[in-house]
mmCIF file of C-alpha atoms in Angstrom:
data_model
loop_
_atom_site.group_PDB
_atom_site.id
_atom_site.type_symbol
_atom_site.label_atom_id
_atom_site.label_comp_id
_atom_site.label_asym_id
_atom_site.label_seq_id
_atom_site.Cartn_x
_atom_site.Cartn_y
_atom_site.Cartn_z
ATOM 1 C CA VAL S 1 -16.899 8.526 -20.472
ATOM 2 C CA GLY S 2 -20.292 9.136 -21.727
ATOM 3 C CA GLY S 3 -21.622 6.373 -23.499
ATOM 4 C CA GLY S 4 -21.920 2.489 -24.993
ATOM 5 C CA THR S 5 -19.665 -0.327 -21.887
ATOM 6 C CA LEU S 6 -16.847 0.710 -21.596
ATOM 7 C CA THR S 7 -15.650 1.586 -18.105
ATOM 8 C CA LYS S 8 -14.498 5.409 -16.692
ATOM 9 C CA THR S 9 -10.412 5.021 -15.395
ATOM 10 C CA GLU S 10 -8.003 6.448 -13.517
ATOM 11 C CA ASP S 11 -5.036 4.714 -13.766
ATOM 12 C CA ASN S 12 -3.442 6.868 -17.107
ATOM 13 C CA PRO S 13 0.256 7.757 -17.997
ATOM 14 C CA SER S 14 0.204 10.713 -15.415
ATOM 15 C CA ASN S 15 -1.176 8.686 -13.241
ATOM 16 C CA VAL S 16 -0.315 5.463 -12.294
ATOM 17 C CA PHE S 17 -2.138 3.037 -9.873
ATOM 18 C CA CYS S 18 -0.525 0.116 -8.889
ATOM 19 C CA THR S 19 -2.062 -3.497 -10.867
ATOM 20 C CA TRP S 20 -1.812 -7.007 -10.789
ATOM 21 C CA ASN S 21 0.808 -8.013 -12.856
ATOM 22 C CA PRO S 22 0.497 -11.032 -16.130
ATOM 23 C CA ASN S 23 4.585 -11.379 -15.953
ATOM 24 C CA TYR S 24 4.821 -11.613 -12.560
ATOM 25 C CA ARG S 25 3.167 -14.488 -11.472
ATOM 26 C CA SER S 26 3.791 -18.352 -9.645
ATOM 27 C CA ALA S 27 4.687 -20.949 -11.495
ATOM 28 C CA ARG S 28 1.571 -22.242 -11.854
ATOM 29 C CA LYS S 29 -0.149 -19.455 -14.104
ATOM 30 C CA ASP S 30 -3.775 -20.502 -14.832
ATOM 31 C CA MET S 31 -5.831 -17.355 -13.119
ATOM 32 C CA THR S 32 -7.331 -15.552 -15.649
ATOM 33 C CA LEU S 33 -6.969 -11.330 -15.173
ATOM 34 C CA THR S 34 -9.456 -8.996 -16.457
ATOM 35 C CA ASN S 35 -10.835 -5.783 -16.293
ATOM 36 C CA GLY S 36 -7.355 -3.803 -16.425
ATOM 37 C CA ASN S 37 -5.097 -7.326 -14.489
ATOM 38 C CA THR S 38 -7.861 -5.743 -11.118
ATOM 39 C CA PHE S 39 -9.486 -9.323 -11.154
ATOM 40 C CA ILE S 40 -8.627 -12.536 -10.584
ATOM 41 C CA PHE S 41 -10.325 -15.938 -11.515
ATOM 42 C CA GLU S 42 -9.240 -18.821 -10.280
ATOM 43 C CA GLN S 43 -11.168 -21.577 -12.427
ATOM 44 C CA ASN S 44 -9.078 -24.704 -11.522
ATOM 45 C CA SER S 45 -7.712 -26.247 -7.716
ATOM 46 C CA GLY S 46 -4.441 -25.820 -7.018
ATOM 47 C CA ASP S 47 -2.262 -22.933 -5.772
ATOM 48 C CA SER S 48 -1.553 -20.120 -7.833
ATOM 49 C CA GLY S 49 -0.357 -15.880 -7.141
ATOM 50 C CA VAL S 50 0.295 -12.830 -8.838
ATOM 51 C CA SER S 51 2.340 -10.193 -7.353
ATOM 52 C CA GLY S 52 1.787 -6.125 -7.780
ATOM 53 C CA ASN S 53 4.124 -3.754 -10.271
ATOM 54 C CA ILE S 54 4.737 -1.162 -7.934
ATOM 55 C CA ALA S 55 6.935 -1.787 -5.232
ATOM 56 C CA VAL S 56 7.971 0.010 -2.411
ATOM 57 C CA SER S 57 10.307 0.312 0.960
ATOM 58 C CA SER S 58 9.324 3.733 2.484
ATOM 59 C CA GLY S 59 5.675 4.975 2.754
ATOM 60 C CA LYS S 60 1.926 4.984 3.286
ATOM 61 C CA TYR S 61 -0.884 2.947 1.168
ATOM 62 C CA TYR S 62 -4.709 1.843 1.484
ATOM 63 C CA TRP S 63 -5.849 -0.322 -0.958
ATOM 64 C CA GLU S 64 -9.337 -1.932 -0.834
ATOM 65 C CA GLN S 65 -10.618 -5.508 -2.108
ATOM 66 C CA ILE S 66 -13.594 -8.146 -2.543
ATOM 67 C CA ILE S 67 -12.737 -12.085 -2.281
ATOM 68 C CA ALA S 68 -15.768 -13.786 -3.370
ATOM 69 C CA GLN S 69 -16.007 -18.092 -3.377
ATOM 70 C CA VAL S 70 -17.471 -20.130 -6.114
ATOM 71 C CA ASN S 71 -16.901 -23.085 -4.878
ATOM 72 C CA GLY S 72 -14.284 -25.651 -2.484
ATOM 73 C CA THR S 73 -13.320 -24.856 0.996
ATOM 74 C CA ASN S 74 -10.236 -23.044 0.530
ATOM 75 C CA PHE S 75 -9.783 -19.586 1.004
ATOM 76 C CA ALA S 76 -7.592 -16.471 -1.465
ATOM 77 C CA VAL S 77 -5.555 -14.045 0.263
ATOM 78 C CA ILE S 78 -6.931 -10.459 1.816
ATOM 79 C CA GLY S 79 -3.754 -7.763 2.204
ATOM 80 C CA GLY S 80 -1.128 -10.093 0.556
ATOM 81 C CA LEU S 81 2.458 -9.055 0.302
ATOM 82 C CA HIS S 82 5.569 -10.299 0.001
ATOM 83 C CA THR S 83 9.541 -9.465 -0.557
ATOM 84 C CA THR S 84 10.862 -8.495 -4.125
ATOM 85 C CA GLU S 85 14.479 -9.177 -2.910
ATOM 86 C CA ASP S 86 13.430 -13.142 -1.697
ATOM 87 C CA TRP S 87 10.460 -14.102 -4.764
ATOM 88 C CA ASN S 88 11.441 -14.412 -8.290
ATOM 89 C CA GLU S 89 7.963 -15.439 -8.907
ATOM 90 C CA SER S 90 4.715 -15.098 -7.263
ATOM 91 C CA PRO S 91 4.151 -16.965 -3.626
ATOM 92 C CA THR S 92 1.320 -19.245 -3.476
ATOM 93 C CA ASP S 93 0.758 -18.332 0.325
ATOM 94 C CA ALA S 94 0.673 -16.225 3.280
ATOM 95 C CA ASN S 95 2.406 -18.513 5.456
ATOM 96 C CA GLN S 96 5.848 -18.510 3.348
ATOM 97 C CA ALA S 97 9.678 -16.773 4.420
ATOM 98 C CA ASN S 98 9.504 -13.318 3.524
ATOM 99 C CA THR S 99 5.222 -12.786 2.951
ATOM 100 C CA CYS S 100 2.653 -11.763 5.037
ATOM 101 C CA GLY S 101 -1.252 -11.110 4.640
ATOM 102 C CA LEU S 102 -4.289 -12.021 5.826
ATOM 103 C CA ARG S 103 -6.508 -15.797 4.589
ATOM 104 C CA ALA S 104 -9.891 -15.723 3.747
ATOM 105 C CA ASP S 105 -10.584 -18.234 6.935
ATOM 106 C CA GLY S 106 -9.604 -14.991 8.906
ATOM 107 C CA ASN S 107 -6.656 -16.073 9.577
ATOM 108 C CA ALA S 108 -3.432 -13.504 9.713
ATOM 109 C CA TYR S 109 0.447 -14.896 8.411
ATOM 110 C CA LYS S 110 4.386 -13.033 8.884
ATOM 111 C CA ASP S 111 6.516 -15.476 7.821
ATOM 112 C CA THR S 112 5.566 -19.054 9.152
ATOM 113 C CA THR S 113 4.377 -17.722 12.253
ATOM 114 C CA ASN S 114 -0.633 -17.601 12.031
ATOM 115 C CA LEU S 115 -0.424 -14.887 14.536
ATOM 116 C CA GLY S 116 -4.126 -15.639 15.008
ATOM 117 C CA ASN S 117 -7.750 -15.296 13.890
ATOM 118 C CA PHE S 118 -9.106 -11.990 13.640
ATOM 119 C CA THR S 119 -12.139 -12.123 11.661
ATOM 120 C CA SER S 120 -15.027 -14.697 10.820
ATOM 121 C CA ALA S 121 -14.548 -16.947 8.121
ATOM 122 C CA ASP S 122 -16.578 -16.079 4.809
ATOM 123 C CA PRO S 123 -15.297 -13.153 3.477
ATOM 124 C CA ASN S 124 -18.972 -13.112 2.184
ATOM 125 C CA GLY S 125 -17.992 -10.651 -1.004
ATOM 126 C CA ASP S 126 -17.480 -7.855 1.694
ATOM 127 C CA ILE S 127 -14.933 -5.068 0.781
ATOM 128 C CA PHE S 128 -11.618 -5.375 3.350
ATOM 129 C CA GLY S 129 -9.403 -2.335 3.274
ATOM 130 C CA ILE S 130 -5.460 -2.318 3.351
ATOM 131 C CA ALA S 131 -2.975 -0.095 5.118
ATOM 132 C CA PHE S 132 0.153 -1.153 4.331
ATOM 133 C CA ASP S 133 2.886 0.949 6.856
ATOM 134 C CA ALA S 134 5.486 0.805 4.677
ATOM 135 C CA ASP S 135 7.834 3.175 7.405
ATOM 136 C CA ASN S 136 7.055 1.061 10.282
ATOM 137 C CA GLY S 137 6.992 -2.930 8.722
ATOM 138 C CA SER S 138 2.763 -2.667 9.684
ATOM 139 C CA VAL S 139 0.252 -3.313 7.783
ATOM 140 C CA TYR S 140 -4.129 -2.785 8.985
ATOM 141 C CA PHE S 141 -7.455 -3.923 7.536
ATOM 142 C CA TRP S 142 -11.207 -3.643 7.423
ATOM 143 C CA ARG S 143 -14.147 -4.913 7.054
ATOM 144 C CA ASN S 144 -16.849 -3.322 4.896
ATOM 145 C CA GLY S 145 -15.228 -0.003 7.185
ATOM 146 C CA THR S 146 -15.065 -1.243 10.470
ATOM 147 C CA ALA S 147 -11.475 -1.647 12.485
ATOM 148 C CA LEU S 148 -10.225 -5.371 13.253
ATOM 149 C CA ASN S 149 -8.100 -5.748 15.858
ATOM 150 C CA SER S 150 -9.800 -2.754 17.729
ATOM 151 C CA GLY S 151 -7.736 -0.739 15.049
ATOM 152 C CA ASN S 152 -4.537 -1.706 15.780
ATOM 153 C CA ALA S 153 -1.920 -3.174 12.998
ATOM 154 C CA VAL S 154 -2.762 -6.946 12.914
ATOM 155 C CA ILE S 155 1.193 -7.838 11.345
ATOM 156 C CA THR S 156 3.794 -5.528 12.466
ATOM 157 C CA GLY S 157 7.705 -6.096 12.036
ATOM 158 C CA LEU S 158 7.913 -6.337 8.590
ATOM 159 C CA ASP S 159 11.735 -6.019 7.590
ATOM 160 C CA MET S 160 11.985 -3.163 6.563
ATOM 161 C CA THR S 161 14.983 -3.465 4.645
ATOM 162 C CA LYS S 162 13.162 -4.638 1.963
ATOM 163 C CA THR S 163 11.166 -3.509 0.113
ATOM 164 C CA TRP S 164 7.331 -4.943 -0.840
ATOM 165 C CA ILE S 165 5.461 -6.027 -3.334
ATOM 166 C CA PRO S 166 1.357 -7.159 -2.744
ATOM 167 C CA PHE S 167 0.483 -10.415 -3.395
ATOM 168 C CA GLY S 168 -3.250 -12.085 -4.743
ATOM 169 C CA ILE S 169 -3.302 -16.139 -4.203
ATOM 170 C CA GLN S 170 -5.978 -18.565 -4.748
ATOM 171 C CA HIS S 171 -5.320 -21.750 -2.833
ATOM 172 C CA GLY S 172 -5.848 -25.068 -2.879
ATOM 173 C CA GLY S 173 -9.046 -26.702 -4.951
ATOM 174 C CA ALA S 174 -11.306 -23.340 -4.770
ATOM 175 C CA ARG S 175 -12.949 -21.324 -6.982
ATOM 176 C CA VAL S 176 -11.820 -17.587 -5.922
ATOM 177 C CA THR S 177 -12.255 -14.473 -7.187
ATOM 178 C CA THR S 178 -10.452 -11.296 -5.813
ATOM 179 C CA SER S 179 -10.940 -7.581 -6.683
ATOM 180 C CA THR S 180 -9.071 -5.131 -5.897
ATOM 181 C CA ASN S 181 -9.545 -1.060 -5.777
ATOM 182 C CA PHE S 182 -5.938 0.572 -6.210
ATOM 183 C CA GLY S 183 -7.643 3.867 -6.587
ATOM 184 C CA ASN S 184 -9.521 3.037 -10.083
ATOM 185 C CA GLY S 185 -12.810 3.551 -7.953
ATOM 186 C CA TYR S 186 -14.153 0.257 -9.381
ATOM 187 C CA PHE S 187 -14.681 -3.100 -7.988
ATOM 188 C CA GLN S 188 -14.646 -4.721 -11.356
ATOM 189 C CA THR S 189 -16.890 -2.192 -14.079
ATOM 190 C CA THR S 190 -19.182 -1.347 -10.658
ATOM 191 C CA ALA S 191 -17.843 2.411 -8.872
ATOM 192 C CA VAL S 192 -17.602 2.286 -5.066
ATOM 193 C CA SER S 193 -20.975 3.537 -3.513
ATOM 194 C CA SER S 194 -19.391 6.293 -2.496
ATOM 195 C CA ALA S 195 -16.177 7.478 -1.747
ATOM 196 C CA GLY S 196 -14.942 7.928 1.546
ATOM 197 C CA THR S 197 -13.027 10.612 2.210
ATOM 198 C CA ASN S 198 -9.176 11.048 1.195
ATOM 199 C CA ALA S 199 -6.459 13.264 2.146
ATOM 200 C CA SER S 200 -4.324 12.907 -0.405
ATOM 201 C CA GLY S 201 -6.921 13.139 -2.764
ATOM 202 C CA ASN S 202 -4.957 10.132 -4.870
ATOM 203 C CA GLY S 203 -7.778 7.510 -5.600
ATOM 204 C CA ILE S 204 -10.621 6.664 -5.409
ATOM 205 C CA PHE S 205 -12.163 4.303 -2.437
ATOM 206 C CA GLU S 206 -15.486 2.738 -0.846
ATOM 207 C CA TYR S 207 -14.449 3.647 2.723
ATOM 208 C CA ASP S 208 -12.406 6.594 4.411
ATOM 209 C CA VAL S 209 -8.094 6.640 3.612
ATOM 210 C CA PRO S 210 -6.927 6.533 6.306
ATOM 211 C CA THR S 211 -5.194 9.601 7.875
ATOM 212 C CA GLY S 212 -1.421 10.125 6.412
ATOM 213 C CA TYR S 213 -1.928 7.184 3.586
ATOM 214 C CA THR S 214 -2.651 7.256 0.172
ATOM 215 C CA ALA S 215 -3.498 4.484 -2.882
ATOM 216 C CA LEU S 216 -0.682 2.944 -4.303
#
């Protein structure tokens, strides 16, 4: 689009990217979804979650998230995933059964196990890259283009006999925002500053998409 206040979108009927699904939420539904259901704002205290609208059991996928804490002392989850077979509503944390993800405090979780701290606690509006290898049940993370865990998978051994779907949560008394680029090339209405390389050509991302991965 050439003028006005409209924002260009690559998401269309022949090129469908994942977004957050307002019909697939936790029991507490007080978060606000905007910008084509790619931006989450939790305005109240309490735990709430929302899941994506595309789930997978094979393939390799990449997306990017920005977490910004408005106030409060709790956290959101970066790169959260849960199984569709075991959750008929979105989880509210990454440390529950059949979930995984990286909390904004830097700790990664798989099921109820804390896998350790992989980055500093303050997400500070940085861009986190998430690569989900659904062929091998592994999840990799980057922060502003720098790989966490020396480039090794942070989360491994996910049960890939099941189907996994992204989820985003705001936990506790914090007021938190989550902006996700599933391939549109925007964080809210701000375009990526200079798109990274992308061998599949599917989706526009701030940083280089890992070899063999594509947009969800």
